[in-house]
mmCIF file of C-alpha atoms in Angstrom:
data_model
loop_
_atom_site.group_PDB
_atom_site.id
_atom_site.type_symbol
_atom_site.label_atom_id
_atom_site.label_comp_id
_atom_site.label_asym_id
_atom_site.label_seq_id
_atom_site.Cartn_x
_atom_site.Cartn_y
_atom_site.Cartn_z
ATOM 1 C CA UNK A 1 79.122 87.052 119.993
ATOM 2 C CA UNK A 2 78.523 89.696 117.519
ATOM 3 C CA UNK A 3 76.606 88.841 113.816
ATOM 4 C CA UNK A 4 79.529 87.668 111.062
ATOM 5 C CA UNK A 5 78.431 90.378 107.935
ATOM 6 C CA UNK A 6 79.506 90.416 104.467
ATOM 7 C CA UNK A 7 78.288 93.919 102.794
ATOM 8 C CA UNK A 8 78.352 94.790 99.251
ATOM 9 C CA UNK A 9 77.539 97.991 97.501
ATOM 10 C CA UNK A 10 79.109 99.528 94.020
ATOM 11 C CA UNK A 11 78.388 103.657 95.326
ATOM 12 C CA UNK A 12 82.085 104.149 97.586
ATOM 13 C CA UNK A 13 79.583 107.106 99.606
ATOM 14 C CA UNK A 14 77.089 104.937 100.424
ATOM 15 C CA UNK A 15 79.293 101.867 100.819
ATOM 16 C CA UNK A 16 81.204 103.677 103.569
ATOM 17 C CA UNK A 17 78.534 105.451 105.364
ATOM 18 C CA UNK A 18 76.607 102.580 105.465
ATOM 19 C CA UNK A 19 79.682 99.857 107.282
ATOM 20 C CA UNK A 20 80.567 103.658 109.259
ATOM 21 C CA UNK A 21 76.532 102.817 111.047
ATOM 22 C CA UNK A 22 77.045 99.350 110.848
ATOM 23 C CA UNK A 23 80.234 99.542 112.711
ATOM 24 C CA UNK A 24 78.094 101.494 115.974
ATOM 25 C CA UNK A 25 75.990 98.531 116.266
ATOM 26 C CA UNK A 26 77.795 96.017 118.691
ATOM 27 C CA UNK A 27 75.857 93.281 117.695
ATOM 28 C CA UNK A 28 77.534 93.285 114.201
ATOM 29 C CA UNK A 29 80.749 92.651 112.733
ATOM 30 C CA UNK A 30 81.716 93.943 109.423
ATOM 31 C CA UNK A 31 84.179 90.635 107.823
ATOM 32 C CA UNK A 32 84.196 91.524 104.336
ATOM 33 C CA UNK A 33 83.161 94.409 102.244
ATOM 34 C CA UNK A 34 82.455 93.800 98.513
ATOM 35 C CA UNK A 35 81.720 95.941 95.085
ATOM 36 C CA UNK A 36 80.549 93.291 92.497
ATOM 37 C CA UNK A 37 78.745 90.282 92.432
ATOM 38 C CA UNK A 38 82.206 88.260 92.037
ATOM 39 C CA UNK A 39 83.765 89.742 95.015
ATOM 40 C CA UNK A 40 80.825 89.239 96.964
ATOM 41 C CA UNK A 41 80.612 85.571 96.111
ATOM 42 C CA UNK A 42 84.313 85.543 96.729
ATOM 43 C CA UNK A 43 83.810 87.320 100.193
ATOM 44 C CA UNK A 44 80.791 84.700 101.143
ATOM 45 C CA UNK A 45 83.513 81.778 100.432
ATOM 46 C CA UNK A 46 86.097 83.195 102.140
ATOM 47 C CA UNK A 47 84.763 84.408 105.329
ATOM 48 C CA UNK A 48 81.465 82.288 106.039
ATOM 49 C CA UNK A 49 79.438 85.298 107.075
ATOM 50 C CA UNK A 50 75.872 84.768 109.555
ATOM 51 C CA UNK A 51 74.838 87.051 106.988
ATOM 52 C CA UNK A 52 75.250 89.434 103.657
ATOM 53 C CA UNK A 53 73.721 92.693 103.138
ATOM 54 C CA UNK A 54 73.491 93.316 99.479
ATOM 55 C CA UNK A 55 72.607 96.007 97.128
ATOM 56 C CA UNK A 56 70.553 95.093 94.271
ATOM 57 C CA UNK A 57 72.365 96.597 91.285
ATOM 58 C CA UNK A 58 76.124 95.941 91.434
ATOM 59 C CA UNK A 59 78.483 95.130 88.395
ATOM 60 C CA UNK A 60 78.501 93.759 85.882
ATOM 61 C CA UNK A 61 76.104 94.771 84.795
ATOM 62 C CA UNK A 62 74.025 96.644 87.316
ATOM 63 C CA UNK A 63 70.940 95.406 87.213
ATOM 64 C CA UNK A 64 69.829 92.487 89.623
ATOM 65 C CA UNK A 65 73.377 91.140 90.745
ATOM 66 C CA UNK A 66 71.948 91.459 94.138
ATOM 67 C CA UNK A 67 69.287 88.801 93.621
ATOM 68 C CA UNK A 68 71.562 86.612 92.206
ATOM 69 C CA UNK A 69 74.076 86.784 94.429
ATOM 70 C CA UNK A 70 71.613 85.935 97.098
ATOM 71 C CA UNK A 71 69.810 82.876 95.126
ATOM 72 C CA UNK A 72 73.223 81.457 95.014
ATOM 73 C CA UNK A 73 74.638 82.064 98.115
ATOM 74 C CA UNK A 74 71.053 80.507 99.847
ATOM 75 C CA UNK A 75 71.824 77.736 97.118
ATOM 76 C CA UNK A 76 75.282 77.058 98.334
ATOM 77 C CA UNK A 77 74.988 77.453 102.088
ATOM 78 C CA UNK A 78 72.119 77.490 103.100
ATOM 79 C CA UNK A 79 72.958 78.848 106.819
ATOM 80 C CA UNK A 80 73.804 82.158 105.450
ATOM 81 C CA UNK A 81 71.064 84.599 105.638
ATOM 82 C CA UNK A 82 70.859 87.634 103.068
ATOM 83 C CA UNK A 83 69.496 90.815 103.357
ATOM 84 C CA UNK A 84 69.069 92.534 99.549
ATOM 85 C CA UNK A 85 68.674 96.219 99.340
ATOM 86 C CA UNK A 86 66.981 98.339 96.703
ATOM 87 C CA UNK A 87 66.383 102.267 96.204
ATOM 88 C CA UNK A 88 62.872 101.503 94.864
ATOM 89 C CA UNK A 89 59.918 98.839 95.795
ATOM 90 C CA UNK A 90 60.216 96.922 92.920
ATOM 91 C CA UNK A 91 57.837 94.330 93.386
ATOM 92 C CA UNK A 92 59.267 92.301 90.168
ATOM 93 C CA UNK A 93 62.737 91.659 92.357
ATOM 94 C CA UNK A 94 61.521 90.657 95.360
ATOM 95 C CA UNK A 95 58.912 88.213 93.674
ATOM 96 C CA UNK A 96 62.167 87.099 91.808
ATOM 97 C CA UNK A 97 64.021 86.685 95.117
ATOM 98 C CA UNK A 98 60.830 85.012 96.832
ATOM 99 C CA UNK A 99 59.440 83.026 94.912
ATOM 100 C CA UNK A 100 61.298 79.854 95.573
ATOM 101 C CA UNK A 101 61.098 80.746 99.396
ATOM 102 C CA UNK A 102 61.566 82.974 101.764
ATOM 103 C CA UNK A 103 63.318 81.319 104.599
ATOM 104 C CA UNK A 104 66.663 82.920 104.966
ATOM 105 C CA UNK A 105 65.928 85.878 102.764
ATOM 106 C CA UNK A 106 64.944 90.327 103.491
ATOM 107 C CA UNK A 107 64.213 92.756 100.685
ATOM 108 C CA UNK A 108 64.816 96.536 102.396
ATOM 109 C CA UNK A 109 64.474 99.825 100.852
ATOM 110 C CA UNK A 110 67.909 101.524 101.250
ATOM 111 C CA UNK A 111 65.702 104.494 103.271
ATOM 112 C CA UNK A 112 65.438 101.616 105.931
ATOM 113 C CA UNK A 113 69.642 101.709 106.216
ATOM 114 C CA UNK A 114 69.788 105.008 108.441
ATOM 115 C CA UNK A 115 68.255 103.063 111.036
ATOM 116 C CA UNK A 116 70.767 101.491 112.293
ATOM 117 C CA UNK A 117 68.404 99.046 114.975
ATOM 118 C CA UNK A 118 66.206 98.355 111.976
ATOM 119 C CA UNK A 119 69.076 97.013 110.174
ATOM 120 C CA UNK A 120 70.247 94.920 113.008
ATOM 121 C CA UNK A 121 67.201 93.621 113.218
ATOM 122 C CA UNK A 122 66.822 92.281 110.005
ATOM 123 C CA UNK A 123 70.121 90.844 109.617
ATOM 124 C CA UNK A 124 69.684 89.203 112.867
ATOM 125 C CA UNK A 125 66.153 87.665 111.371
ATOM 126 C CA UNK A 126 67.294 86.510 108.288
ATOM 127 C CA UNK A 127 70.863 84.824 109.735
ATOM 128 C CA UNK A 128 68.272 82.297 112.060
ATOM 129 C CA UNK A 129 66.472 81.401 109.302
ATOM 130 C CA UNK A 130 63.299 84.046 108.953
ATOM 131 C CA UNK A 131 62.399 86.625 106.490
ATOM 132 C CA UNK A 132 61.645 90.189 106.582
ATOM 133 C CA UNK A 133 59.995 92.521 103.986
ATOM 134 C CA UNK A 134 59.733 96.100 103.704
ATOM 135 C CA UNK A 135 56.393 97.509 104.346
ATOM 136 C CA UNK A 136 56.645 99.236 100.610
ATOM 137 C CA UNK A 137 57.613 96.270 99.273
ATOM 138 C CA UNK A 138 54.088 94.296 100.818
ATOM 139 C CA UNK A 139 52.169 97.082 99.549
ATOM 140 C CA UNK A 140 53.539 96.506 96.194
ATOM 141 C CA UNK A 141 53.298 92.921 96.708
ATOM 142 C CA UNK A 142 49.600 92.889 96.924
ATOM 143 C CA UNK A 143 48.539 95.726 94.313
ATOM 144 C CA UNK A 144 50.220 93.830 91.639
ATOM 145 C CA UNK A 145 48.580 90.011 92.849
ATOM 146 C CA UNK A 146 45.642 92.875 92.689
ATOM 147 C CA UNK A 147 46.184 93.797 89.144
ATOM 148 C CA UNK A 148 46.549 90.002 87.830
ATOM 149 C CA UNK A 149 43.143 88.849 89.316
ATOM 150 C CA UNK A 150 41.150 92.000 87.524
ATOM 151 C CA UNK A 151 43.656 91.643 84.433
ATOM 152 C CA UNK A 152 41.698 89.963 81.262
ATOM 153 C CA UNK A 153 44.932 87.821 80.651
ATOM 154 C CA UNK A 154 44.066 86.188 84.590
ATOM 155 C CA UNK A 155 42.794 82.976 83.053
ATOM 156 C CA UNK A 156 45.531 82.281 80.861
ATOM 157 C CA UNK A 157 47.916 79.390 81.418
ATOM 158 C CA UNK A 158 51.700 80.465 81.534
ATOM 159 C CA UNK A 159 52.071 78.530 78.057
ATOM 160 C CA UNK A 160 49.250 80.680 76.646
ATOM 161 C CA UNK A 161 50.696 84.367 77.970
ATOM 162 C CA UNK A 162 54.194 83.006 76.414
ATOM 163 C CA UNK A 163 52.642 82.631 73.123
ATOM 164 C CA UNK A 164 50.845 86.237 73.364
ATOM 165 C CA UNK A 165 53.528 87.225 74.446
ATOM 166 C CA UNK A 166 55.323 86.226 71.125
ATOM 167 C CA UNK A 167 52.103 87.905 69.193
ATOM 168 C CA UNK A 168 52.578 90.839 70.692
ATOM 169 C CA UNK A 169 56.468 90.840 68.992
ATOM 170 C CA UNK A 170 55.040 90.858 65.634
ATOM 171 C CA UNK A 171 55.191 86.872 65.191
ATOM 172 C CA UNK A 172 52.768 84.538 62.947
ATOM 173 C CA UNK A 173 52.347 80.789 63.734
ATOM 174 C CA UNK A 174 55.303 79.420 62.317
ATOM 175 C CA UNK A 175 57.938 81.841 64.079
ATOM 176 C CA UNK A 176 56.179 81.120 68.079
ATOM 177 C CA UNK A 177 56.479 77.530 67.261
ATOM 178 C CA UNK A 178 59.987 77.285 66.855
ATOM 179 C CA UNK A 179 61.037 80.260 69.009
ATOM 180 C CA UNK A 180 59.078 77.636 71.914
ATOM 181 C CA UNK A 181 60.119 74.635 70.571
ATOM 182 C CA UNK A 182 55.956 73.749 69.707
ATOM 183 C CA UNK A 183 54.339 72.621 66.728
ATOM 184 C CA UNK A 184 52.474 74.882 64.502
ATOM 185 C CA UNK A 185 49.032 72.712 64.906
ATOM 186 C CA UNK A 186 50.345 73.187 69.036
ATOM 187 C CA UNK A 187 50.768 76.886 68.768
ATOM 188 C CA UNK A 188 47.404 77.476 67.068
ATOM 189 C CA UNK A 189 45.691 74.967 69.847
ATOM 190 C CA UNK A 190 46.897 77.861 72.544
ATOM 191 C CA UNK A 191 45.865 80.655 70.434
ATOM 192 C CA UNK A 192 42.277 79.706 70.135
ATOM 193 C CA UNK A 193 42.219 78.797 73.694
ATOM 194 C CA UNK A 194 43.494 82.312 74.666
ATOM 195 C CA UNK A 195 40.863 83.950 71.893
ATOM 196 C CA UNK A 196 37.800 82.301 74.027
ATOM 197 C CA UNK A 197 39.155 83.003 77.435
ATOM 198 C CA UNK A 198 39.611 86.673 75.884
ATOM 199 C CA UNK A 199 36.255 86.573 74.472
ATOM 200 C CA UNK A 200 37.113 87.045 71.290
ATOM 201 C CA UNK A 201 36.069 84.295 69.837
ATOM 202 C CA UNK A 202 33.394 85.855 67.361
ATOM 203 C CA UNK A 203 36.075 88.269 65.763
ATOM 204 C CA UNK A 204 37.330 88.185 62.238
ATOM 205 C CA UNK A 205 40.935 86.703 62.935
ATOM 206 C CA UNK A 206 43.782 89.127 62.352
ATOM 207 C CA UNK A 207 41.639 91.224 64.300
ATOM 208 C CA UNK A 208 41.335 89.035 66.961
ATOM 209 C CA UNK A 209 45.129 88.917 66.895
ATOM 210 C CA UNK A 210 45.190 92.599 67.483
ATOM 211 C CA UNK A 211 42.489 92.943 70.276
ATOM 212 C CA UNK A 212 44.459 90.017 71.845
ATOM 213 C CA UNK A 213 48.020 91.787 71.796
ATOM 214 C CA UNK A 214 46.385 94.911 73.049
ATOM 215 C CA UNK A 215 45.438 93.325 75.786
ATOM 216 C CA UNK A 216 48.634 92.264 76.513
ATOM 217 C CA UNK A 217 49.980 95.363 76.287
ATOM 218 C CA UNK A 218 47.554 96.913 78.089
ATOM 219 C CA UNK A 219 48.294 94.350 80.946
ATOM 220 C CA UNK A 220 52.160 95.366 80.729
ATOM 221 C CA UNK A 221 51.610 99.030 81.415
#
């Protein structure tokens, strides 16, 4: 019995050629196609697919609709697998997607999609419950967990990179304590602590501010 599919992609060109190779592959069955993240979601309920295959950037808004659509679809059945594709290996999505587990879930380059086997493959993986990950993706994967063990800001708690994170928008005390919901006596407790960990506790303090948020920066780029 061939795989139950739901596919979604916004371009029509690649939507088309994409279910035209899908269609070769007799272990797959195209149900639904869909264009947004509402249609998909619709599709899902309607059908009950083995498995989606989802670009990452649909409307409305075209940014991570993909990764949505697949944390709530695993959310709300859980027997579904999904497959999410994306042009580039953006490590920040498939962390997103991950993060909460990867049972069920793929992250594929779209270069991946002219093989049609490859594809199969995955979909087949992901609808019994495993994961699969790009090769790109992985690499990306590990230079960034790379990058945060040599960054400076390693040894910061989350609480302490949200409030440098605030100092690095221009804020004083009073404005990071009630954009976080903290006391002021709260917010200065995590600024010192991030000041030592930085080493900076010998510094004159607005300039310890300012070596601080360039090191933020520095750690964004």
């Amino acid at each position: 019995m061939p795989l139950r599919v739901v596919f979604a992609e916004d371009n029509y060109l690649v939507r088309e050629g994409t279910a035209a190779l899908l269609a070769t592959a007799d272990e797959v069955e195209i149900v639904g196609i869909a264009s947004s993240l509402d249609e998909l979601l619709s599709a899902v309920d309607e059908h009950g697919p083995d498995a989606v295959l989802t670009d990452i950037r649909m409307p409305p808004t075209g940014s991570d609709e993909g990764i949505r659509g697949a944390k709530q679809i695993r959310a709300s059945h859980p027997e579904i697998g999904v497959v999410v594709l994306s042009q580039f290996a953006e490590e920040e999505y498939a962390y997103d997607l991950l993060k909460d587990g990867a049972g069920g879930l793929g992250y594929l380059l779209k270069e991946r999609v002219a093989d049609v086997e490859e594809l199969v493959r995955a979909l087949t993986e992901v609808a019994r419950g495993g994961s699969v990950l790009d090769p790109k993706i992985v690499e990306a994967l590990v230079a960034a967990k790379e990058h945060l063990a040599h960054s400076p800001l390693a040894r910061l708690t989350d609480r302490e990179r949200e409030v440098l994170g605030h100092m690095a928008q221009g804020q004083n005390n009073a404005a990071i304590a009630k954009s976080l919901f903290l006391t002021e006596r709260a917010v200065e407790k995590h600024i010192n602590s991030l000041f030592h960990k930085l080493g900076l506790t010998e510094e004159p303090d607005v300039h310890r501010r300012v070596m601080a948020v360039l090191a933020f920066l520095r750690d964004q780029t």
